[in-house]
Short mmCIF file of C-alpha atoms in Angstrom, two decimals:
data_model
loop_
_atom_site.label_atom_id
_atom_site.label_comp_id
_atom_site.label_asym_id
_atom_site.label_seq_id
_atom_site.Cartn_x
_atom_site.Cartn_y
_atom_site.Cartn_z
CA GLY H 1 -74.46 117.88 -10.49
CA ALA H 2 -77.76 117.90 -12.44
CA VAL H 3 -78.71 114.30 -11.78
CA VAL H 4 -82.05 112.94 -12.90
CA SER H 5 -83.16 109.68 -11.37
CA GLN H 6 -85.77 107.50 -13.04
CA HIS H 7 -87.44 104.48 -11.52
CA PRO H 8 -88.00 101.67 -12.27
CA SER H 9 -85.37 100.88 -14.86
CA ARG H 10 -87.26 97.87 -16.12
CA VAL H 11 -90.82 96.71 -15.71
CA ILE H 12 -92.80 93.84 -17.12
CA CYS H 13 -96.54 93.98 -16.76
CA LYS H 14 -99.60 92.20 -18.04
CA SER H 15 -101.85 93.70 -20.63
CA GLY H 16 -104.56 95.82 -19.06
CA THR H 17 -102.60 96.85 -15.98
CA SER H 18 -101.17 100.29 -15.23
CA VAL H 19 -97.56 101.19 -14.68
CA LYS H 20 -96.18 104.26 -12.93
CA ILE H 21 -92.75 105.65 -13.77
CA GLU H 22 -91.09 108.21 -11.51
CA CYS H 23 -88.64 110.89 -12.53
CA ARG H 24 -86.79 112.88 -9.91
CA SER H 25 -84.34 115.72 -10.12
CA LEU H 26 -81.93 114.97 -7.30
CA ASP H 27 -79.87 118.11 -6.92
CA PHE H 28 -81.88 120.81 -8.63
CA GLN H 29 -85.44 121.96 -9.01
CA ALA H 30 -87.17 121.31 -12.28
CA THR H 31 -90.17 123.43 -13.11
CA THR H 32 -90.44 121.59 -16.38
CA MET H 33 -89.70 118.00 -17.20
CA PHE H 34 -90.03 116.23 -20.52
CA TRP H 35 -91.13 112.70 -21.23
CA TYR H 36 -89.78 110.92 -24.29
CA ARG H 37 -90.43 107.59 -25.85
CA GLN H 38 -87.85 105.69 -27.84
CA PHE H 39 -88.39 102.60 -29.98
CA PRO H 40 -85.41 100.32 -30.70
CA LYS H 41 -82.80 101.98 -32.87
CA GLN H 42 -84.95 105.04 -33.31
CA SER H 43 -84.90 108.61 -32.16
CA LEU H 44 -86.46 110.16 -29.10
CA MET H 45 -90.05 111.23 -29.58
CA LEU H 46 -91.34 113.88 -27.22
CA MET H 47 -94.55 112.72 -25.61
CA ALA H 48 -95.36 115.56 -23.28
CA THR H 49 -94.05 118.48 -21.32
CA SER H 50 -94.66 118.16 -17.61
CA ASN H 51 -95.24 121.44 -15.80
CA GLU H 52 -95.03 121.71 -12.04
CA GLY H 53 -98.39 122.61 -10.55
CA SER H 54 -100.29 122.58 -13.82
CA LYS H 55 -101.48 120.25 -16.53
CA ALA H 56 -99.03 118.60 -18.84
CA THR H 57 -98.81 119.64 -22.45
CA TYR H 58 -99.11 116.66 -24.75
CA GLU H 59 -97.70 116.33 -28.23
CA GLN H 60 -99.99 115.66 -31.13
CA GLY H 61 -101.04 112.04 -31.30
CA VAL H 62 -100.28 111.25 -27.65
CA GLU H 63 -103.33 110.16 -25.68
CA LYS H 64 -103.43 112.15 -22.47
CA ASP H 65 -105.90 109.76 -20.88
CA LYS H 66 -103.58 106.86 -21.52
CA PHE H 67 -100.35 108.53 -20.49
CA LEU H 68 -101.14 110.35 -17.27
CA ILE H 69 -98.55 112.86 -16.15
CA ASN H 70 -98.38 114.42 -12.72
CA HIS H 71 -95.82 116.99 -11.65
CA ALA H 72 -96.72 117.59 -8.04
CA SER H 73 -93.43 119.04 -6.88
CA LEU H 74 -90.36 120.76 -8.28
CA THR H 75 -88.39 117.53 -8.07
CA LEU H 76 -90.84 114.84 -9.10
CA SER H 77 -92.82 114.03 -12.20
CA THR H 78 -94.64 110.76 -12.79
CA LEU H 79 -95.85 109.09 -15.95
CA THR H 80 -98.55 106.46 -15.61
CA VAL H 81 -99.26 104.20 -18.54
CA THR H 82 -102.86 103.18 -18.02
CA SER H 83 -104.39 99.96 -19.31
CA ALA H 84 -101.12 99.02 -20.95
CA HIS H 85 -101.07 97.01 -24.15
CA PRO H 86 -98.20 95.27 -25.92
CA GLU H 87 -97.88 98.17 -28.36
CA ASP H 88 -97.02 100.38 -25.37
CA SER H 89 -93.84 98.38 -24.87
CA SER H 90 -91.01 100.84 -25.30
CA PHE H 91 -88.19 102.76 -23.65
CA TYR H 92 -89.49 105.77 -21.75
CA ILE H 93 -87.06 108.49 -20.74
CA CYS H 94 -87.61 111.62 -18.72
CA SER H 95 -85.45 114.69 -18.81
CA ALA H 96 -85.14 118.06 -17.17
CA SER H 97 -83.05 121.17 -17.56
CA VAL H 98 -81.40 123.10 -14.79
CA GLY H 99 -82.17 126.49 -16.27
CA ALA H 100 -85.55 127.75 -17.47
CA SER H 101 -84.20 128.77 -20.83
CA TYR H 102 -84.39 127.19 -24.25
CA ASN H 103 -80.60 127.28 -24.18
CA SER H 104 -80.41 124.92 -21.24
CA PRO H 105 -79.24 121.39 -22.00
CA LEU H 106 -81.34 118.44 -20.98
CA HIS H 107 -80.31 115.95 -18.36
CA PHE H 108 -81.85 112.55 -18.89
CA GLY H 109 -82.87 109.84 -16.49
CA ASN H 110 -81.62 106.33 -17.12
CA GLY H 111 -84.88 105.39 -18.77
CA THR H 112 -87.51 102.74 -18.12
CA ARG H 113 -87.85 99.75 -20.38
CA LEU H 114 -91.49 98.72 -20.34
CA THR H 115 -92.56 95.33 -21.60
CA VAL H 116 -96.25 94.55 -21.75
CA THR H 117 -97.12 90.90 -22.13
CA GLY X 1 -93.02 121.85 -35.50
CA GLN X 2 -89.28 122.15 -35.69
CA GLN X 3 -87.65 119.35 -37.68
CA VAL X 4 -84.04 118.42 -38.09
CA MET X 5 -82.77 115.95 -40.63
CA GLN X 6 -79.74 113.94 -39.61
CA ILE X 7 -77.49 111.81 -41.83
CA PRO X 8 -76.18 109.23 -42.13
CA GLN X 9 -78.37 106.88 -40.16
CA TYR X 10 -75.56 104.40 -39.69
CA GLN X 11 -71.80 104.61 -39.99
CA HIS X 12 -69.32 101.79 -39.52
CA VAL X 13 -65.63 102.67 -39.40
CA GLN X 14 -62.33 101.06 -38.63
CA GLU X 15 -60.71 102.27 -35.46
CA GLY X 16 -58.58 105.27 -36.28
CA GLU X 17 -60.76 106.49 -39.13
CA ASP X 18 -62.65 109.76 -38.94
CA PHE X 19 -66.41 110.10 -38.62
CA THR X 20 -68.88 112.89 -39.36
CA THR X 21 -72.59 113.25 -38.82
CA TYR X 22 -74.67 116.10 -40.22
CA CYS X 23 -77.86 117.85 -39.20
CA ASN X 24 -79.93 120.12 -41.40
CA SER X 25 -82.99 122.23 -40.83
CA SER X 26 -85.19 124.12 -43.25
CA THR X 27 -85.59 126.91 -40.73
CA THR X 28 -83.15 129.01 -38.75
CA LEU X 29 -82.30 127.48 -35.40
CA SER X 30 -81.82 129.35 -32.13
CA ASN X 31 -79.30 126.81 -31.04
CA ILE X 32 -78.36 123.22 -31.60
CA GLN X 33 -77.36 120.64 -29.05
CA TRP X 34 -75.57 117.34 -29.48
CA TYR X 35 -76.11 114.23 -27.40
CA LYS X 36 -74.50 110.79 -27.28
CA GLN X 37 -76.36 107.64 -26.33
CA ARG X 38 -74.34 104.54 -25.65
CA PRO X 39 -75.99 101.20 -26.44
CA GLY X 40 -78.50 100.44 -23.68
CA GLY X 41 -77.95 103.83 -22.09
CA HIS X 42 -79.57 107.22 -22.00
CA PRO X 43 -78.65 110.36 -23.96
CA VAL X 44 -75.87 112.43 -22.48
CA PHE X 45 -75.40 116.07 -23.34
CA LEU X 46 -72.21 116.82 -25.24
CA ILE X 47 -72.35 120.44 -26.30
CA GLN X 48 -74.47 123.37 -27.39
CA LEU X 49 -73.84 125.75 -30.27
CA VAL X 50 -75.53 129.12 -30.35
CA LYS X 51 -73.62 131.52 -32.57
CA SER X 52 -73.56 131.61 -36.35
CA GLY X 53 -70.44 129.85 -37.66
CA GLU X 54 -69.47 128.66 -34.20
CA VAL X 55 -66.88 125.92 -33.87
CA LYS X 56 -66.22 124.10 -30.63
CA LYS X 57 -63.84 121.30 -29.84
CA GLN X 58 -63.81 118.62 -27.21
CA LYS X 59 -60.61 116.60 -27.57
CA ARG X 60 -61.17 114.59 -30.77
CA LEU X 61 -64.69 115.94 -31.32
CA THR X 62 -65.31 119.07 -33.40
CA PHE X 63 -68.73 120.66 -33.54
CA GLN X 64 -69.76 123.25 -36.10
CA PHE X 65 -72.79 125.48 -36.53
CA GLY X 66 -73.46 126.81 -40.00
CA GLU X 67 -73.32 130.47 -40.89
CA ALA X 68 -77.04 130.49 -41.60
CA LYS X 69 -77.74 128.53 -38.40
CA LYS X 70 -79.55 125.90 -40.40
CA ASN X 71 -77.02 123.11 -40.24
CA SER X 72 -74.51 121.57 -37.91
CA SER X 73 -71.96 118.81 -37.91
CA LEU X 74 -70.06 116.64 -35.46
CA HIS X 75 -66.70 115.33 -36.55
CA ILE X 76 -64.68 112.75 -34.66
CA THR X 77 -61.02 112.42 -35.51
CA ALA X 78 -59.32 109.04 -35.22
CA THR X 79 -62.25 107.12 -33.78
CA GLN X 80 -61.84 104.78 -30.85
CA THR X 81 -64.02 101.91 -29.70
CA THR X 82 -65.24 104.11 -26.86
CA ASP X 83 -66.87 106.38 -29.44
CA VAL X 84 -69.45 103.72 -30.23
CA GLY X 85 -73.01 104.92 -29.78
CA THR X 86 -75.75 106.97 -31.34
CA TYR X 87 -75.15 110.67 -31.80
CA PHE X 88 -78.19 112.91 -31.85
CA CYS X 89 -78.55 116.53 -32.72
CA ALA X 90 -81.41 118.40 -31.13
CA ALA X 91 -82.81 121.84 -31.76
CA ASN X 92 -85.53 124.24 -30.90
CA SER X 93 -86.69 127.40 -32.52
CA GLY X 94 -86.39 129.56 -29.43
CA GLY X 95 -88.86 131.94 -27.93
CA SER X 96 -90.91 130.45 -25.16
CA ASN X 97 -90.59 127.00 -26.65
CA TYR X 98 -88.30 124.93 -24.49
CA LYS X 99 -89.01 121.78 -26.43
CA LEU X 100 -86.17 120.06 -28.17
CA THR X 101 -86.71 118.15 -31.36
CA PHE X 102 -84.21 115.37 -31.91
CA GLY X 103 -82.77 114.22 -35.18
CA LYS X 104 -83.03 110.52 -36.00
CA GLY X 105 -79.48 109.99 -34.83
CA THR X 106 -76.41 108.41 -36.35
CA LEU X 107 -75.35 105.04 -35.00
CA LEU X 108 -71.59 104.78 -35.02
CA THR X 109 -69.90 101.41 -34.77
CA VAL X 110 -66.14 101.07 -34.63
CA ASN X 111 -64.27 97.98 -35.68
CA PRO X 112 -61.16 97.50 -33.50
#
């Protein structure tokens, strides 16, 4: 159980275009989902906390107008990278926890490798 | 925000040797979680430690939480090539904060 599906797994786009990444909890409801970014051989950096039915909470230094997050249902959160630039190329991973407690482990999607040319 | 320092950054061992990675925090942690990320993959939850001085084992893996709940370790006995990957600790400070802060991770490579 506790499967998180992320799509697409890889995307290549041209500079200036927008890319949407979907994150779905397949067998549980996720009031909260988290979006991380990971550069090669580095740790996971939390970008934002996606809250169902309300605005996302962004971490310091993350541009909310560039990384649009929508959490319209209890099983789907989307991250849209707007007007992508080469420096946005990275590995983006979503995660969710089954329980609504800080003790609940995170279940990660497979990640999306974004390459902006 | 919550920060955890993880060492070493890299560790290369011969198959059969032991391996340990350490996480330290300057503040008391509510809990600490450990994840493993295989090369090209996504992080997978391994275990969570909550109690002071807690020790948990999963086959060849031993996880410890310090008495002061400020440090933790993951020890692998007799490494195998399947242990290759990056091991992350992650922690939060509790309360209404569900956010996890990840350590920088330790990349383990095993020479067969």
